[in-house]
Coordinates of C-alpha atoms in Angstrom, one line a residue:
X1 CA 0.6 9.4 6.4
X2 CA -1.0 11.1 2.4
X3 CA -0.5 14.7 4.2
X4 CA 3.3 13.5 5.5
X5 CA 4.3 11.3 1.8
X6 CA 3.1 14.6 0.2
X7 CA 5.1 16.7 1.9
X8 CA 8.5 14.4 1.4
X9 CA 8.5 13.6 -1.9
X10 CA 7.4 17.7 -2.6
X11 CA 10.4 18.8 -0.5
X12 CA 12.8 16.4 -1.3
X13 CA 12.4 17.5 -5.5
X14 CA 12.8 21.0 -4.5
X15 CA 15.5 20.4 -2.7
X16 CA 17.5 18.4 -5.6
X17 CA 14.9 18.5 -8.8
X18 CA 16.3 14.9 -9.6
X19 CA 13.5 12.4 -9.9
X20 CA 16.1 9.8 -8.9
X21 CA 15.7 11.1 -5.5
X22 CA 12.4 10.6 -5.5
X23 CA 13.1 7.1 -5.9
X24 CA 15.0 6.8 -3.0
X25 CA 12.5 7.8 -0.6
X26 CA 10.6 4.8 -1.4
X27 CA 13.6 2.9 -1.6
X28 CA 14.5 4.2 2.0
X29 CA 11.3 2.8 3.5
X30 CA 10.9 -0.5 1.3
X31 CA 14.6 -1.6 3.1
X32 CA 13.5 -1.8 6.5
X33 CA 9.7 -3.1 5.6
X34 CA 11.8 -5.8 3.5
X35 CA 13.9 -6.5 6.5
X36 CA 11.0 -6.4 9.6
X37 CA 7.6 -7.4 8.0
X38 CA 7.8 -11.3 8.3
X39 CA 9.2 -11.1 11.8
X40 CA 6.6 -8.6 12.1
X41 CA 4.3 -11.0 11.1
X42 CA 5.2 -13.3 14.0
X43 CA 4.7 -10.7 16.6
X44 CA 1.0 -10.2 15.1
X45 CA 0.2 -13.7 15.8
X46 CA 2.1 -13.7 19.2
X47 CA 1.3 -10.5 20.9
X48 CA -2.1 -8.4 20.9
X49 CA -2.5 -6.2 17.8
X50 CA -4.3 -3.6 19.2
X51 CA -1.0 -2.6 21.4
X52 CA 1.5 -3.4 18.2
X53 CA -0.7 -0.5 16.3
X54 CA -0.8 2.0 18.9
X55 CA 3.2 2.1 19.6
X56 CA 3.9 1.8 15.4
X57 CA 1.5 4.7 15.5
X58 CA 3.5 6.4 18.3
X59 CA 7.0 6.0 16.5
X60 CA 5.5 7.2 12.8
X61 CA 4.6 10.0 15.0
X62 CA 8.3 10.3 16.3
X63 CA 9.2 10.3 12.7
X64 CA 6.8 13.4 11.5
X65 CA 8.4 15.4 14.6
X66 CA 12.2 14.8 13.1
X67 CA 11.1 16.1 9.8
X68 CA 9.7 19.3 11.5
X69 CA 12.4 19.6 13.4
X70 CA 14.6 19.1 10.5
X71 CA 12.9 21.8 8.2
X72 CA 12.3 24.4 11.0
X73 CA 16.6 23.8 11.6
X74 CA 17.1 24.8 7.7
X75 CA 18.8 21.5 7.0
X76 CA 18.9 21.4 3.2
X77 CA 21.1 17.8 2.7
X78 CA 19.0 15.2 1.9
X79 CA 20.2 12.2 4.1
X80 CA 18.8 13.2 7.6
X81 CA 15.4 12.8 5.8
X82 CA 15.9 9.4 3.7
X83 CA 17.4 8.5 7.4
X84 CA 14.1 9.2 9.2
X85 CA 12.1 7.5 6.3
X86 CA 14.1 4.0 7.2
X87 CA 12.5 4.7 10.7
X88 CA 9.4 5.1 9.7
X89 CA 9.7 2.4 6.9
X90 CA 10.6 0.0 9.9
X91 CA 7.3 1.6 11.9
X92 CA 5.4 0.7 9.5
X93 CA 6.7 -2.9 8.9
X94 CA 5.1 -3.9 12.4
X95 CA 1.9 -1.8 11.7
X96 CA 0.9 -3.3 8.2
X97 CA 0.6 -7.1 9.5
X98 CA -1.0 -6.2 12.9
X99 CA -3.5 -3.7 11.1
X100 CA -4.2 -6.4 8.2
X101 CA -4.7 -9.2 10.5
X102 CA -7.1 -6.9 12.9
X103 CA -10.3 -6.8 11.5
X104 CA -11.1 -10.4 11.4
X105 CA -10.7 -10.1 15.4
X106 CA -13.6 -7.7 15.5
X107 CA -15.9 -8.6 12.9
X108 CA -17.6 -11.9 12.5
X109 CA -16.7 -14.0 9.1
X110 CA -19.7 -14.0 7.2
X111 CA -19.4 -10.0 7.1
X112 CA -15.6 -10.0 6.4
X113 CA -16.2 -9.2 2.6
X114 CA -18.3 -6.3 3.3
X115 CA -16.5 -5.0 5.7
X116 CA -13.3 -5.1 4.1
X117 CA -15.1 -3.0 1.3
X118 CA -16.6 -0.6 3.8
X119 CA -12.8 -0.1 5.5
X120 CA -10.8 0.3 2.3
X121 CA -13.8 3.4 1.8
X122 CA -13.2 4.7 4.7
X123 CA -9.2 4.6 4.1
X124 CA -9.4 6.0 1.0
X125 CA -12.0 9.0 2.3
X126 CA -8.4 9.3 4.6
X127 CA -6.5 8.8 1.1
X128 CA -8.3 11.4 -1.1
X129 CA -8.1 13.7 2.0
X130 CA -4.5 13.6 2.9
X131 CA -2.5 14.6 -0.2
X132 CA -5.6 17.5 -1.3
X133 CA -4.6 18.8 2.6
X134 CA -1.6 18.3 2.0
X135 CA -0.8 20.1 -1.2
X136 CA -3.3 22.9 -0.2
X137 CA -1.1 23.1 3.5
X138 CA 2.1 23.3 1.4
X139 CA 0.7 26.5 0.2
X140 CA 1.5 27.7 3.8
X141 CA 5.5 25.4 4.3
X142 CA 6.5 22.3 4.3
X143 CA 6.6 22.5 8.2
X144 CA 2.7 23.2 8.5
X145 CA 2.5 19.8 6.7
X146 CA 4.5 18.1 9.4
X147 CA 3.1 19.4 12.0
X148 CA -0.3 18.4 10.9
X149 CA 1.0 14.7 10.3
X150 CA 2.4 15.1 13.8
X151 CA -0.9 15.6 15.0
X152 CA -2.7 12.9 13.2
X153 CA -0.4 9.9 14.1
X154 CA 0.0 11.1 18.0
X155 CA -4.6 11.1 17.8
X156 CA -4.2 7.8 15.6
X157 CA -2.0 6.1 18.3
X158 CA -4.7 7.3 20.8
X159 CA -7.9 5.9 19.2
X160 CA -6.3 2.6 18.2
X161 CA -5.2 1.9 21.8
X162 CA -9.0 3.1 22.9
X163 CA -10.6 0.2 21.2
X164 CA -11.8 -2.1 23.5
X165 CA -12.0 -5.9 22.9
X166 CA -15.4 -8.2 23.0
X167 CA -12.8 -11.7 22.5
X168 CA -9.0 -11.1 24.0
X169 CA -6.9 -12.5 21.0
X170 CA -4.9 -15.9 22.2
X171 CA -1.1 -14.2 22.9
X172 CA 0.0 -17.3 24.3
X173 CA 3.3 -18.0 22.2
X174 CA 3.3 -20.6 19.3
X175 CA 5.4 -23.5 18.8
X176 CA 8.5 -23.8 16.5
X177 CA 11.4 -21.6 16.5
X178 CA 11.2 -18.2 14.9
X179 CA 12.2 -19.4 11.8
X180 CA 9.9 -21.9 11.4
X181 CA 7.1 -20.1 12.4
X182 CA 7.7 -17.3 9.4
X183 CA 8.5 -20.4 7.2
X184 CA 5.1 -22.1 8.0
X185 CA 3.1 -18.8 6.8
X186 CA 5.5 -18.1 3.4
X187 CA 5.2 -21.9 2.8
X188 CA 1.2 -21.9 3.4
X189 CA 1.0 -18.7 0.9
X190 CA 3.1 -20.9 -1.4
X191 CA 0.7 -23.6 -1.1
X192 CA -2.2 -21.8 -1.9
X193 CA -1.9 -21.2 -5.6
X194 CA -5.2 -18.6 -5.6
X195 CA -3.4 -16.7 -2.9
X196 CA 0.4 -16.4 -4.6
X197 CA -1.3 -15.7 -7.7
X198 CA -2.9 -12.8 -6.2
X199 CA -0.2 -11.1 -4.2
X200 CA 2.6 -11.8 -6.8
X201 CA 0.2 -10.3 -9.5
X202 CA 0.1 -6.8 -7.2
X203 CA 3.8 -7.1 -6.7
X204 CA 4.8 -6.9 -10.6
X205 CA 1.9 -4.7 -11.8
X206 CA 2.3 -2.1 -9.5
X207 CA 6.1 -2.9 -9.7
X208 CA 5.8 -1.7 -13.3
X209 CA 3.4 0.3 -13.0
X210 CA 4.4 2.8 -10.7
X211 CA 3.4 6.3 -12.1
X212 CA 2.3 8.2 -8.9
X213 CA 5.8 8.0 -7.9
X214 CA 7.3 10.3 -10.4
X215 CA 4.1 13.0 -9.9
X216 CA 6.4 15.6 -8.8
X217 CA 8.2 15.6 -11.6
X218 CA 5.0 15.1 -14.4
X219 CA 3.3 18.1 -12.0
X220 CA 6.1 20.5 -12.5
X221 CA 7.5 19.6 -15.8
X222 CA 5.1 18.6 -17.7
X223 CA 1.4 19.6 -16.6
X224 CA 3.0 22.9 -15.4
X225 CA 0.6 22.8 -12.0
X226 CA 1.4 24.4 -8.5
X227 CA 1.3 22.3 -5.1
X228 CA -2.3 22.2 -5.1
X229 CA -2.9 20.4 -8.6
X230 CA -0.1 18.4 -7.4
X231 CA -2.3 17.3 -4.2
X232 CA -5.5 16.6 -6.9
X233 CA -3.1 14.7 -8.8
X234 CA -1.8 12.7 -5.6
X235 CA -5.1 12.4 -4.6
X236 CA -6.6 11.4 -8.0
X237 CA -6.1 7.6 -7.6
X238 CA -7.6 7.7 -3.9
X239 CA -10.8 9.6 -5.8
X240 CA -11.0 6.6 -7.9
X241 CA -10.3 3.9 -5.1
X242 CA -13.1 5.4 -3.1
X243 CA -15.5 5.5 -5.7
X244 CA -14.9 1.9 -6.6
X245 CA -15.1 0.7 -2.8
X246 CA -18.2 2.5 -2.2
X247 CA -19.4 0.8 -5.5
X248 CA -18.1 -3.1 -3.5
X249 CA -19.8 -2.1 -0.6
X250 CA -23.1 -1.9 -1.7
X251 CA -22.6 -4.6 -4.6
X252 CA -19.5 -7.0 -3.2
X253 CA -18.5 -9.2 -6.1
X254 CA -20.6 -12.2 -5.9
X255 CA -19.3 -14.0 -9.2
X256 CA -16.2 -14.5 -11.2
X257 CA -13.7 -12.7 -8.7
X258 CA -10.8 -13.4 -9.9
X259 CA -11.1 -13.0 -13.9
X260 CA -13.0 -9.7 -12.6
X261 CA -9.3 -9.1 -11.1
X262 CA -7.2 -10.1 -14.3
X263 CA -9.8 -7.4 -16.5
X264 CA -9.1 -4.4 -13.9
X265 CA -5.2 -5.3 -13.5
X266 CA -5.3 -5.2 -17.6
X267 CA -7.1 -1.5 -17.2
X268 CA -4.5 -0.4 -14.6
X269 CA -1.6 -1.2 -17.3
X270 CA -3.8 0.7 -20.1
X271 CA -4.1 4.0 -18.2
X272 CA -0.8 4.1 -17.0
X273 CA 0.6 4.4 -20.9
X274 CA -2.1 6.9 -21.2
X275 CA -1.0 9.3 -18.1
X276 CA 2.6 8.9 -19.4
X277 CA 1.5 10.2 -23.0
X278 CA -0.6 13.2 -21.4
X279 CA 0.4 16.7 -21.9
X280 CA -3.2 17.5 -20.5
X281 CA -4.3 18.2 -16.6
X282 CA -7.6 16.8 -16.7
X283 CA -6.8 14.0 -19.0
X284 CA -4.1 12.9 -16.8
X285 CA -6.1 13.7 -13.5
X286 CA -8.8 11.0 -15.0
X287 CA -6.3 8.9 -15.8
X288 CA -5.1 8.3 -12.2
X289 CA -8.9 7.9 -11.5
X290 CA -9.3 4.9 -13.4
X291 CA -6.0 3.9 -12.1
X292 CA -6.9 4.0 -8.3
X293 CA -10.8 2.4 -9.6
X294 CA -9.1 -0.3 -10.9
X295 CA -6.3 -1.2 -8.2
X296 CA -9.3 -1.2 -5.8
X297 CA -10.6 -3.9 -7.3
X298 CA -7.2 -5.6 -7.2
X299 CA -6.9 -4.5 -3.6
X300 CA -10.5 -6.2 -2.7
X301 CA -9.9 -9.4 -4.9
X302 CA -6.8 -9.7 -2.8
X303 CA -7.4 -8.8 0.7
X304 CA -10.7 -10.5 0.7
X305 CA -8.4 -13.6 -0.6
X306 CA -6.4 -13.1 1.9
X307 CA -8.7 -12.9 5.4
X308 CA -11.2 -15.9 3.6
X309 CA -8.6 -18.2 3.3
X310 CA -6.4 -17.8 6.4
X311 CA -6.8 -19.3 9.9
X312 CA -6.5 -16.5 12.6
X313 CA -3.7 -18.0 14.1
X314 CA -1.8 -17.6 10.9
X315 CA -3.4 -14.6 9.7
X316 CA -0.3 -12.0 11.2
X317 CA 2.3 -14.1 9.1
X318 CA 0.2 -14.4 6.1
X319 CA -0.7 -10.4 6.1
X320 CA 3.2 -10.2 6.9
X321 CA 4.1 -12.2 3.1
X322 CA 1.0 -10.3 1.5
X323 CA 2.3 -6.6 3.1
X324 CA 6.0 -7.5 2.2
X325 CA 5.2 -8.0 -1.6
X326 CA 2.6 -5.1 -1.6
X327 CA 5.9 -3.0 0.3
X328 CA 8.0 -4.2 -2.8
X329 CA 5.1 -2.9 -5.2
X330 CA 5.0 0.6 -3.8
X331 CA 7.9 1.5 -2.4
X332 CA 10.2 -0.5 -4.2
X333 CA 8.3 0.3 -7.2
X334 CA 9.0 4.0 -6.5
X335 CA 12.8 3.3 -6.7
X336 CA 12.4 1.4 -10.1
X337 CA 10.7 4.3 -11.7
X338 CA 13.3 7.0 -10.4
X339 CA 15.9 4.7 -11.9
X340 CA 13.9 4.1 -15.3
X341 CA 13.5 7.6 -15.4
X342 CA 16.5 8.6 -14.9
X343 CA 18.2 5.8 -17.6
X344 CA 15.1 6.3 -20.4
X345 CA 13.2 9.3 -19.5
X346 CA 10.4 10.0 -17.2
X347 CA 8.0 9.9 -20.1
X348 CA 9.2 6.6 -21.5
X349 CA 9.8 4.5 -18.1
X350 CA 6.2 5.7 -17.9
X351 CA 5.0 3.8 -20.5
X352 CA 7.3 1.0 -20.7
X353 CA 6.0 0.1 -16.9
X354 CA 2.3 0.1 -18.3
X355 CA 3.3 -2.1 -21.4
X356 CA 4.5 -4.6 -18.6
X357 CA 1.4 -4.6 -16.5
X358 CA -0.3 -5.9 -19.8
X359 CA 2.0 -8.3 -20.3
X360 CA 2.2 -9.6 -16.4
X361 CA -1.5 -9.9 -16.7
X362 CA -1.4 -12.3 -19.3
X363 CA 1.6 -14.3 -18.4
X364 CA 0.2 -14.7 -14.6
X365 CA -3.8 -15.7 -16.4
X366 CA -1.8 -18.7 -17.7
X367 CA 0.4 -19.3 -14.8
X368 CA -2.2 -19.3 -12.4
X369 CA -5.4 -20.7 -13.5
X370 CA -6.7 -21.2 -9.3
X371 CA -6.9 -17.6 -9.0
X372 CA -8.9 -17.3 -12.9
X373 CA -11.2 -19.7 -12.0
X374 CA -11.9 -18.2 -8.6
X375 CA -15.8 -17.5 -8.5
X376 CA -17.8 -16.5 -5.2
X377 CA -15.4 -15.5 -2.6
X378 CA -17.8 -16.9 0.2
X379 CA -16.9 -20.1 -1.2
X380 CA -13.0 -19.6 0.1
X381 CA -12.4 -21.8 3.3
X382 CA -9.4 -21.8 5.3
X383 CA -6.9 -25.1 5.5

């Protein structure tokens, strides 16, 4: 998925040098996410997640092949690819839930808060990986990129659909209608103040904050680096995500989890202002590694929050609310900063979006004072 997003947003600016368009491809896959994920959420809790993750796999896959096909065919109009992102954006609207909602199924709850901590490291290892192979394969075309993305999500789809099952999940279907069963989990997120806090927090400071979206544009422009500091710069938040989940691995957070969360949110906003005033590579390439350290904090806070506090028959609906505002963070955040770009300046939406992390932090520290007073996370039961 980092070699595949790497490629896009690369060819798409080449193909237009407008970072409004680079907007677009995260708008492109936030509309469908927006439009599946909580009916996606139902399916989690309905069906087995092991067989919703293979066949999302299988289409993302379907999706990497059209974009080879597309570049080896020459086509130079942008639509057929903001067309295939809206199929993968609606691939990945079933696979975020089901994947959330997994791990619980295979690992027993007194190790859940480890083990979320030792799978975030090893999706950022995947993270920090992707967009340095990718900018170093766009060295040799765009189409080498896809076709290694091709093979990745075909293997992906394979492994997933391998794993086999101590406890069969409970498929049988639950009651209420459709609606009702969506409304249950966006009303129990609702409920739980320490939760909403949490996922609405992500949604507006990575909303704001959204600098990694407008790389392309701060890589060529401004920091004057080829495809391959462009992959370092992709990959520098991953780097700093990594090193922070290796660090919760071997010392979870035992006290004061969610003030811990407010502080690192705060440092996401600061850095942001300071990548959007750098002229300098290395300065701007540590920048985005505090940025990713920080948001893994968040990201650990949160999904942590999220498996504790969630019975399993819920837990596909409530990853479903969770993935739908972390969908409006990123993608849709990626569309705010192509249009703040392209209405203030790259530079200035930049900062602007950091100086509105700071202030979201303290508003929501006020708002919420269930998710500031959270202390050990072992301590989170389920209602």
């Amino acid at each position: 998925m980092q070699v595949q997003s790497a490629a896009v947003g690369w060819h798409i600016y080449k193909l237009t040098q407008d970072p409004f368009d680079l907007g677009l491809v995260g708008l492109a896959q936030f509309g469908p996410m927006f439009a599946l994920t909580l009916y996606a959420g139902d399916i989690a809790d309905r069906f087995e997640r092991r067989r919703i993750l293979a066949a999302s796999y299988f289409v993302e896959a379907t999706c990497a092949a059209l974009f080879l096909g597309l570049i080896v065919a020459g086509v130079a109009v942008t639509w057929p690819y903001f067309a295939t992102l809206v199929l993968f954006g609606a691939a990945r609207a079933f696979s975020a839930p089901a994947s959330q909602s997994f791990l619980p199924q295979i690992v027993p709850a007194e190790d859940l808060p480890r083990a979320i901590s030792v799978s975030s490291t090893v999706f950022q290892v995947a993270v920090i990986a992707g967009p340095a192979i990718g900018g170093a394969v766009l060295l040799l075309g765009t189409d080498a990129a896809y076709a290694i993305s091709l093979a990745l999500f075909l293997t992906s789809a394979t492994l997933i659909y391998g794993i086999r099952m101590t406890q069969r999940p409970r498929t049988e279907g639950l009651p209420g209608s459709l609606f009702e069963r969506v409304a249950e989990g966006v009303a129990y997120v609702r409920r739980r103040q320490e939760l909403f806090g949490a996922i609405s927090l992500d949604l507006f400071a990575v909303l704001l904050g959204g600098a990694t979206a407008l790389l392309p544009f701060f890589a060529n422009e401004i920091l004057h680096v080829d495809s391959f500091g462009f992959g370092l710069l992709k990959a520098a938040p991953a780097i700093g995500a990594a090193l922070m989940s290796a660090a919760l691995t071997l010392r979870p957070i035992e006290r004061h989890a969610g003030m811990k969360m407010f502080v690192c949110v705060a440092i996401f906003g600061a850095v942001t202002i300071v990548f959007g005033l750098s002229e300098n590579f290395y300065l701007s390439l540590f920048a985005l590694v505090v940025l990713g350290a920080t948001d893994m904090v968040s990201v650990n806070v949160r999904h942590s929050l999220t498996q504790l506090a969630t019975p399993d028959h819920m837990r596909g609906r409530v990853s479903a609310v969770n993935m739908l505002f972390i969908g409006a963070s990123n993608e849709l955040g990626e569309f705010e900063s192509g249009v703040t770009a392209d209405w203030w300046g790259t530079v200035p939406a930049v900062i602007v979006g950091g100086a509105g992390t700071l202030a979201i932090v303290g508003l929501w520290a006020y708002w919420f004072p269930a998710l500031r007073n959270v202390d050990r996370m072992s301590d989170l039961k389920p209602e």
